[in-house]
Short mmCIF file of N, CA, C and O in Angstrom, two decimals:
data_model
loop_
_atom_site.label_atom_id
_atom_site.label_comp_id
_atom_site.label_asym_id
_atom_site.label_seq_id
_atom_site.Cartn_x
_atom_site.Cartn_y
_atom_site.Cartn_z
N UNK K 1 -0.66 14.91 -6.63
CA UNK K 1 -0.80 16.30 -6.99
C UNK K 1 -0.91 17.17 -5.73
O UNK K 1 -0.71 18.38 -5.86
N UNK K 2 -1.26 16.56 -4.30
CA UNK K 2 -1.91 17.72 -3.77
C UNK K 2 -0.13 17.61 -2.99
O UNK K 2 0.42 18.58 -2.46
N UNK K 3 0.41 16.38 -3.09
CA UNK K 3 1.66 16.94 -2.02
C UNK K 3 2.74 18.12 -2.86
O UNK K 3 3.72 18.75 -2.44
N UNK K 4 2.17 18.09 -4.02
CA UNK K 4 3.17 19.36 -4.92
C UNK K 4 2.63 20.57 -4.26
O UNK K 4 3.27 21.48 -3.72
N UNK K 5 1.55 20.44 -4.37
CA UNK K 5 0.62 21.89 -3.51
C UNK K 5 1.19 22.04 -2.14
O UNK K 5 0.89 23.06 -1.52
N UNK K 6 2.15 20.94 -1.49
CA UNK K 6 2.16 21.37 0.20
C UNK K 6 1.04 21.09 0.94
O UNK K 6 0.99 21.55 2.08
N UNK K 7 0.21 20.48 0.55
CA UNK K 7 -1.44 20.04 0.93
C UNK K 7 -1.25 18.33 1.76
O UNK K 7 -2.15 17.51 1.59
N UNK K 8 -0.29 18.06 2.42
CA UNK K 8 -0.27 17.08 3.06
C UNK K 8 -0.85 16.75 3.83
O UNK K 8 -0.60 15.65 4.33
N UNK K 9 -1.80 17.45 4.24
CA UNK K 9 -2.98 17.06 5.61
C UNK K 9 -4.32 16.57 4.41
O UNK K 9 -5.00 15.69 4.93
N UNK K 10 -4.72 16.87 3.24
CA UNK K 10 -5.58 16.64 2.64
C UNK K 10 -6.01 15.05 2.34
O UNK K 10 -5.12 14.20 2.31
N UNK K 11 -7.11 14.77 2.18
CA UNK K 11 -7.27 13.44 1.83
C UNK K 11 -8.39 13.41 0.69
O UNK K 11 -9.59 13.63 0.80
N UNK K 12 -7.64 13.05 -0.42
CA UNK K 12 -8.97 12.82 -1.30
C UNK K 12 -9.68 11.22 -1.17
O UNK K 12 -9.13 10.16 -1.43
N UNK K 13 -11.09 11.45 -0.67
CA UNK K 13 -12.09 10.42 -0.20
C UNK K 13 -12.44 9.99 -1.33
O UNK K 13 -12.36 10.76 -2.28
N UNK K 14 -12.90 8.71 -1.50
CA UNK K 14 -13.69 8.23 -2.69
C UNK K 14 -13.63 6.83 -2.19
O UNK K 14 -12.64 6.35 -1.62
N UNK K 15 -14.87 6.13 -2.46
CA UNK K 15 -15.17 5.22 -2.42
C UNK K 15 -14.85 4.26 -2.27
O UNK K 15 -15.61 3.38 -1.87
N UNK K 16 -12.94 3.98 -2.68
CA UNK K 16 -12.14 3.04 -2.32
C UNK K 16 -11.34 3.28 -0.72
O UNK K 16 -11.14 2.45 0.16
N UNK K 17 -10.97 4.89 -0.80
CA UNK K 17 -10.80 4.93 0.63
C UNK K 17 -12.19 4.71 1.69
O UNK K 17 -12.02 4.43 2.88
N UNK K 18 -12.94 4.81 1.36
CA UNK K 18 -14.33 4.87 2.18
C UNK K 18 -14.38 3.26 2.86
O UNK K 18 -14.55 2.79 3.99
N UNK K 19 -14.14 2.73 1.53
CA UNK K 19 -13.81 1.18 1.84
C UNK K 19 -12.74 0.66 2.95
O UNK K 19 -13.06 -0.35 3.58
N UNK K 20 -11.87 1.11 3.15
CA UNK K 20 -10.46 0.84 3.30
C UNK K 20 -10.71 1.30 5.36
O UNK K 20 -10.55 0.55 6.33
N UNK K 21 -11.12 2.79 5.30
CA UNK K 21 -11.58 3.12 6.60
C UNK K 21 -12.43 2.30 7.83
O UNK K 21 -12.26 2.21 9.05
N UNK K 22 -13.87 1.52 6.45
CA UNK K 22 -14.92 0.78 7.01
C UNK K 22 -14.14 -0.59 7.48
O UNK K 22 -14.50 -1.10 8.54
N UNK K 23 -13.05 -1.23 6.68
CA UNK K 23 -12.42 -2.29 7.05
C UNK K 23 -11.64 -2.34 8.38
O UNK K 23 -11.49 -3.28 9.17
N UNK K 24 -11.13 -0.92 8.40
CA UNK K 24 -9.91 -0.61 9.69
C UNK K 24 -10.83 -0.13 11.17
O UNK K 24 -10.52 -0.45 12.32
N UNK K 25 -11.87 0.61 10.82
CA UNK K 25 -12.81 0.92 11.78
C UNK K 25 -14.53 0.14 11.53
O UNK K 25 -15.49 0.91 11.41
N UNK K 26 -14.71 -1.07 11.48
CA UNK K 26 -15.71 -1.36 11.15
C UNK K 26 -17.12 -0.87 12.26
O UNK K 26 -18.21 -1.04 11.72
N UNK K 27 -17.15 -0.38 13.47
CA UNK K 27 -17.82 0.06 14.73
C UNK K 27 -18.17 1.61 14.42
O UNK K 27 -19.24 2.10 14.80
N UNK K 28 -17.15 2.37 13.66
CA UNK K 28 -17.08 3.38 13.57
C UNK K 28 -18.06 3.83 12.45
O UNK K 28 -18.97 4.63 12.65
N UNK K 29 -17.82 3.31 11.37
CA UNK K 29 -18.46 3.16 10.03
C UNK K 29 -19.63 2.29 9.44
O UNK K 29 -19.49 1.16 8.95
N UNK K 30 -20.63 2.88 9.54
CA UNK K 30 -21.96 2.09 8.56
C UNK K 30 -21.88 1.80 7.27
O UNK K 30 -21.48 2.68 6.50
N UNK K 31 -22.27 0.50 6.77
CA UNK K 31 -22.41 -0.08 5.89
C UNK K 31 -23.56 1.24 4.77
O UNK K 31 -24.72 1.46 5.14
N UNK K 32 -23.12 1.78 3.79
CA UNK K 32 -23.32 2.84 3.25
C UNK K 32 -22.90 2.42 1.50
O UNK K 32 -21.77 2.20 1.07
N UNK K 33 -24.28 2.39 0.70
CA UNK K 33 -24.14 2.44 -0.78
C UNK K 33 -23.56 3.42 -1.73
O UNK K 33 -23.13 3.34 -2.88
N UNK K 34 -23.69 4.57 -0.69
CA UNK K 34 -23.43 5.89 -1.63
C UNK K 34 -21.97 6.70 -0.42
O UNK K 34 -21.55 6.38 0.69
N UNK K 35 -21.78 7.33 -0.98
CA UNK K 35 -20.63 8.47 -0.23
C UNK K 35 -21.53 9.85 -0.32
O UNK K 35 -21.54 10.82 -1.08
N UNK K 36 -22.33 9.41 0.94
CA UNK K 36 -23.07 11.16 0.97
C UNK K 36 -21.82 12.33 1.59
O UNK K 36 -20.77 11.95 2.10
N UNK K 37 -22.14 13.56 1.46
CA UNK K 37 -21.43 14.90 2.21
C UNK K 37 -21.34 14.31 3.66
O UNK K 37 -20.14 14.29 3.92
N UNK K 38 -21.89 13.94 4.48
CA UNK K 38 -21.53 13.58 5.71
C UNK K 38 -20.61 12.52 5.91
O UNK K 38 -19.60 12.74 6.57
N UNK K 39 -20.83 11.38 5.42
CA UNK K 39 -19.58 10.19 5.44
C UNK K 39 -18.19 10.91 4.94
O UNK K 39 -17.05 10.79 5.39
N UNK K 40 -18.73 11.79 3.75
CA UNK K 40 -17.28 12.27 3.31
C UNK K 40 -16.45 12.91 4.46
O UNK K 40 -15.26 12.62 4.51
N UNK K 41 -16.91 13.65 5.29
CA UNK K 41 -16.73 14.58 6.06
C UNK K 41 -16.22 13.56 7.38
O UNK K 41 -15.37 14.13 8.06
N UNK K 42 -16.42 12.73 7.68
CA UNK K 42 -16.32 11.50 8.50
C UNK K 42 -15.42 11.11 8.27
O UNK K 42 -14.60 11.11 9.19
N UNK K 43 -15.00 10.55 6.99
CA UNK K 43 -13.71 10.04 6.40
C UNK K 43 -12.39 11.32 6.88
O UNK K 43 -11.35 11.05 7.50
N UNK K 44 -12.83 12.77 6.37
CA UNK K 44 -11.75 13.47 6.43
C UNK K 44 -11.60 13.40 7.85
O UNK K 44 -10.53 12.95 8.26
N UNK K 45 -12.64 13.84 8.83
CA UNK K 45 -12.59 13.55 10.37
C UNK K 45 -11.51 12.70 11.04
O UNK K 45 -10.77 13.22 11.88
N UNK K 46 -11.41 11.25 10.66
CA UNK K 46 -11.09 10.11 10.90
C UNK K 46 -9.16 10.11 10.44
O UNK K 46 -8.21 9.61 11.05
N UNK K 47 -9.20 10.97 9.05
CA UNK K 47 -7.41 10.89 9.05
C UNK K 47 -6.98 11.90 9.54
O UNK K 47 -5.79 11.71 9.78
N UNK K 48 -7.39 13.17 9.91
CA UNK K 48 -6.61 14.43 10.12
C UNK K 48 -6.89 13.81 11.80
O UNK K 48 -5.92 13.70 12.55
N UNK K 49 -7.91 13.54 12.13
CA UNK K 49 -7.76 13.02 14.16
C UNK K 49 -6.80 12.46 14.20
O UNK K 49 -5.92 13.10 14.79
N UNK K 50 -6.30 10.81 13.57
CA UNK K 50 -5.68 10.09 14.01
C UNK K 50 -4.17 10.52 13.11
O UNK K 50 -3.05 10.43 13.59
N UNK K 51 -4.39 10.86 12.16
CA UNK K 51 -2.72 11.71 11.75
C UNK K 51 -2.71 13.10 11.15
O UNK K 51 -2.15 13.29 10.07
N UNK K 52 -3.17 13.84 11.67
CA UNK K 52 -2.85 15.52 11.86
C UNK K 52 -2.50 15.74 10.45
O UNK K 52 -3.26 15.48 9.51
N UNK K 53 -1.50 16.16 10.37
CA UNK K 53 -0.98 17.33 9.34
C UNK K 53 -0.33 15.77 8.69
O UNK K 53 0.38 16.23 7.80
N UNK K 54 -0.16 14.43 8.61
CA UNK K 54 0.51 13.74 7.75
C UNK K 54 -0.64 12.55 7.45
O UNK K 54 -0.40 11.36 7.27
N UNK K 55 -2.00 13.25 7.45
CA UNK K 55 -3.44 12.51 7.12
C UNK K 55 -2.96 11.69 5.53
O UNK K 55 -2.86 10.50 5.21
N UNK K 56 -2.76 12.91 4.85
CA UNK K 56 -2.31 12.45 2.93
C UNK K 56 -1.50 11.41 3.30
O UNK K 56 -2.00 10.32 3.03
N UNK K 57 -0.25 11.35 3.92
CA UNK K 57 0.72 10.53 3.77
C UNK K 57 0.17 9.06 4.17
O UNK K 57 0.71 8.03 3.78
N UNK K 58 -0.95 9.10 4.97
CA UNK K 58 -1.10 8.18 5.58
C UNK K 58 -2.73 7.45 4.82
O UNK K 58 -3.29 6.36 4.90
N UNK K 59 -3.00 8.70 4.14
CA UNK K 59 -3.90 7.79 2.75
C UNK K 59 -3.12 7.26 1.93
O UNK K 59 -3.33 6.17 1.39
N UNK K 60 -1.79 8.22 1.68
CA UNK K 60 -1.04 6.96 0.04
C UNK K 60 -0.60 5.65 0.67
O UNK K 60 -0.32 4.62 0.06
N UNK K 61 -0.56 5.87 2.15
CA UNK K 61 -0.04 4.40 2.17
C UNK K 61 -0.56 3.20 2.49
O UNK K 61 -0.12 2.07 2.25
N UNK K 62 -1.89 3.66 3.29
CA UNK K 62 -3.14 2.94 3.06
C UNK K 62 -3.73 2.12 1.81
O UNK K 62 -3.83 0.91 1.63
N UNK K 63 -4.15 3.43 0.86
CA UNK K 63 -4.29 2.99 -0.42
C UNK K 63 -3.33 2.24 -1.22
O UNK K 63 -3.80 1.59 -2.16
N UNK K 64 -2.16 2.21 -1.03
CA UNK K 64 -1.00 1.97 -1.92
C UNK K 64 -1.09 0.03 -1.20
O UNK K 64 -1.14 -1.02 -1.83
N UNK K 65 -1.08 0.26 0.16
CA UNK K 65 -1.22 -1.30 0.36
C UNK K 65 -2.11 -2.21 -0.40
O UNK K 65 -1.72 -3.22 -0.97
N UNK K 66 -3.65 -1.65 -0.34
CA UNK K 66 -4.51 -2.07 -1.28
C UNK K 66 -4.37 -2.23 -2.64
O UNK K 66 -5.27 -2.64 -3.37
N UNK K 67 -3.50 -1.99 -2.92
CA UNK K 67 -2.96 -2.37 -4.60
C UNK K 67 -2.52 -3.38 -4.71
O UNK K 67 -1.69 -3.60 -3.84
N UNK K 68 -2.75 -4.72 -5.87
CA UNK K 68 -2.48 -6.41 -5.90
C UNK K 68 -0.51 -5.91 -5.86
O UNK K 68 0.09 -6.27 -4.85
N UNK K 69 -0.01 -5.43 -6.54
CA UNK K 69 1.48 -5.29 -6.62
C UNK K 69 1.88 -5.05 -5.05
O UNK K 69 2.95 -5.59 -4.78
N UNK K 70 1.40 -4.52 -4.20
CA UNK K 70 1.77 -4.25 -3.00
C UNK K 70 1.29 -5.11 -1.96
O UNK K 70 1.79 -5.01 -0.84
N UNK K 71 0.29 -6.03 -2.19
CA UNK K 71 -0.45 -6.90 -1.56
C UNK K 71 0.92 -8.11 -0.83
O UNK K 71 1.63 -8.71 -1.63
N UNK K 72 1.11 -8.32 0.72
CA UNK K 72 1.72 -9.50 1.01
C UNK K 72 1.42 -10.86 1.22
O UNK K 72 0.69 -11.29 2.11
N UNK K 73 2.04 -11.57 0.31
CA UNK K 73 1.46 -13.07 0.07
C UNK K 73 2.40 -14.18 1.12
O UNK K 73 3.51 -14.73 1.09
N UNK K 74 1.39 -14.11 1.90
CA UNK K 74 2.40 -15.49 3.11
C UNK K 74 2.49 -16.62 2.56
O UNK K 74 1.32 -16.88 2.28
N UNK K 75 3.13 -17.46 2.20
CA UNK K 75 3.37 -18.62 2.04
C UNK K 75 4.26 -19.23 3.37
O UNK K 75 5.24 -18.80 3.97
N UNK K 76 3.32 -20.56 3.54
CA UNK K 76 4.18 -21.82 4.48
C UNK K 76 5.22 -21.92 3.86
O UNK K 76 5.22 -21.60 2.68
N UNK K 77 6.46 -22.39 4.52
CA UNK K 77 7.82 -22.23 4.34
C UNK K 77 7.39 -23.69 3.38
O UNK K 77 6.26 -24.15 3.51
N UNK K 78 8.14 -24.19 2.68
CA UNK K 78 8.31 -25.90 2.40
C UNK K 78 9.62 -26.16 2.91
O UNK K 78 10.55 -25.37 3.04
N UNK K 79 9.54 -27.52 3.20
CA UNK K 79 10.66 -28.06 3.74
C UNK K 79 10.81 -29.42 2.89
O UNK K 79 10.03 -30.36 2.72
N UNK K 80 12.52 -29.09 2.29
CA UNK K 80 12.66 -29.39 1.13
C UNK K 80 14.02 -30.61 1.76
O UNK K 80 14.62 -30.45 2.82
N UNK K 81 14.23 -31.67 0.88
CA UNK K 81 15.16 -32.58 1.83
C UNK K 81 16.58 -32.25 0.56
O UNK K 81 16.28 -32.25 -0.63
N UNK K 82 17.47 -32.08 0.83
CA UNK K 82 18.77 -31.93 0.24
C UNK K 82 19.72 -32.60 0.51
O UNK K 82 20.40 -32.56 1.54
N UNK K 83 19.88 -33.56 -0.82
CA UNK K 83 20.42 -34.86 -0.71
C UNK K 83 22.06 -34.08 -0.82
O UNK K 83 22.23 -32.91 -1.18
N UNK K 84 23.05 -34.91 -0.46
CA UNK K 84 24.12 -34.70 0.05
C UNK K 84 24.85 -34.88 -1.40
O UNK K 84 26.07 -34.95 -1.31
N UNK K 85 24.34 -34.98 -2.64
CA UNK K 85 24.84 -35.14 -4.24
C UNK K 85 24.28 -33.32 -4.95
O UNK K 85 24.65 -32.97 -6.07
N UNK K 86 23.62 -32.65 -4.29
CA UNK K 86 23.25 -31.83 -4.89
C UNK K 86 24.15 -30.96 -5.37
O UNK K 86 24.98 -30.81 -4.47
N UNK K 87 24.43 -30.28 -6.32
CA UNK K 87 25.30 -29.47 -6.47
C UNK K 87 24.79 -28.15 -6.59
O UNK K 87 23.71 -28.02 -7.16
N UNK K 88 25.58 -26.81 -6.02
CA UNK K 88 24.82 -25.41 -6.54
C UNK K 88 25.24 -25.02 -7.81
O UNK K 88 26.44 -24.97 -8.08
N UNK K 89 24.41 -24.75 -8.59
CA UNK K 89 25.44 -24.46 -9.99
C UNK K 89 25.59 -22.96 -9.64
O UNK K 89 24.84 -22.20 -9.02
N UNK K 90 27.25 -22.70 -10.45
CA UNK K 90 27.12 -21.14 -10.61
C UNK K 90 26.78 -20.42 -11.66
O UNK K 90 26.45 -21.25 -12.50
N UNK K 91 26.64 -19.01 -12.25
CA UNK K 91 26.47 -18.33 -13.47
C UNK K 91 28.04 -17.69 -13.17
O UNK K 91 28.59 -17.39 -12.11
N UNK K 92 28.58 -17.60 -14.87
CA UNK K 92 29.00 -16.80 -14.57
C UNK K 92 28.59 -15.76 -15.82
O UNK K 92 28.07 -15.93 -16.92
N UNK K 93 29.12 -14.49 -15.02
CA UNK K 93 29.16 -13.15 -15.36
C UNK K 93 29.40 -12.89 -16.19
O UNK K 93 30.57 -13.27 -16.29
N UNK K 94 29.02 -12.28 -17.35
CA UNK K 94 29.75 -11.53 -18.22
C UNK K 94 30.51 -10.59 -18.44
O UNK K 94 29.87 -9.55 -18.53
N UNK K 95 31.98 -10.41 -18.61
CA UNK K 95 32.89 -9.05 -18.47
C UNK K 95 33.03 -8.28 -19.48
O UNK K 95 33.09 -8.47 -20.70
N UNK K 96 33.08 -7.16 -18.66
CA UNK K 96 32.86 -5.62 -19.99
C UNK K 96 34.34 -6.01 -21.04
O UNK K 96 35.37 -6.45 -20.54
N UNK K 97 34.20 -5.79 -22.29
CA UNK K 97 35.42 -5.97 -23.17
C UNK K 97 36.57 -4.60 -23.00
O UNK K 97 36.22 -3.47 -22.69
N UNK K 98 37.51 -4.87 -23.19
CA UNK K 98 38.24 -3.41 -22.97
C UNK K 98 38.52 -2.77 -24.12
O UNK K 98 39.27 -3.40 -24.87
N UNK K 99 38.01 -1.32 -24.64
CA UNK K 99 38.25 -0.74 -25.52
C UNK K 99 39.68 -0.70 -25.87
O UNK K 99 40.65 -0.81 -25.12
N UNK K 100 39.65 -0.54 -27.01
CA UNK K 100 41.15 -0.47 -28.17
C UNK K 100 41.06 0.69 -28.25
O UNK K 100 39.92 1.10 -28.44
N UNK K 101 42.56 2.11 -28.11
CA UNK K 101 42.61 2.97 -27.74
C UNK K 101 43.12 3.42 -29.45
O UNK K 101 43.38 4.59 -29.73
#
């Protein structure tokens, strides 16, 4: 909502970003139960310093990482032995029918 407004420097704080900050700056940020007016103010401090006028942009993408759908899952490669009988199967495609005029 706020980038419809043109409000791209804004950051709405809450408790999950509060989280997210304390993880990236843990030295910076005290371990804190509540989100008083001052932490809030800390938080906004912390994105408009380090990204100016593209602070918002750089909360959605913060936050957006923190989402399980966006989360990257490393997996060890496996190493798989491929016997020299294997075959690739193919699909095939289905073709559009041609209309009768």
């Amino acid at each position: 909502a706020l980038f419809i407004l043109n409000k791209l420097e804004c950051v709405p704080v809450d408790v999950h970003v509060y989280n997210i900050v304390k993880r990236c700056c843990p030295d910076e940020f005290e371990e804190s139960k509540t989100l008083t007016l001052k932490l809030h103010e800390k938080v906004q401090t912390y994105f408009t310093t380090n990204w100016g006028d593209a602070a918002g942009w750089a909360h959605c993408v913060l936050f957006a990482a923190e989402l399980p759908q966006f989360k990257v899952v490393e997996r060890s490669p496996k190493k798989r032995k491929r016997s020299s009988t294997t075959k690739t199967s193919t699909t095939a495609v289905p073709q559009k029918k041609k209309m009768k005029k």
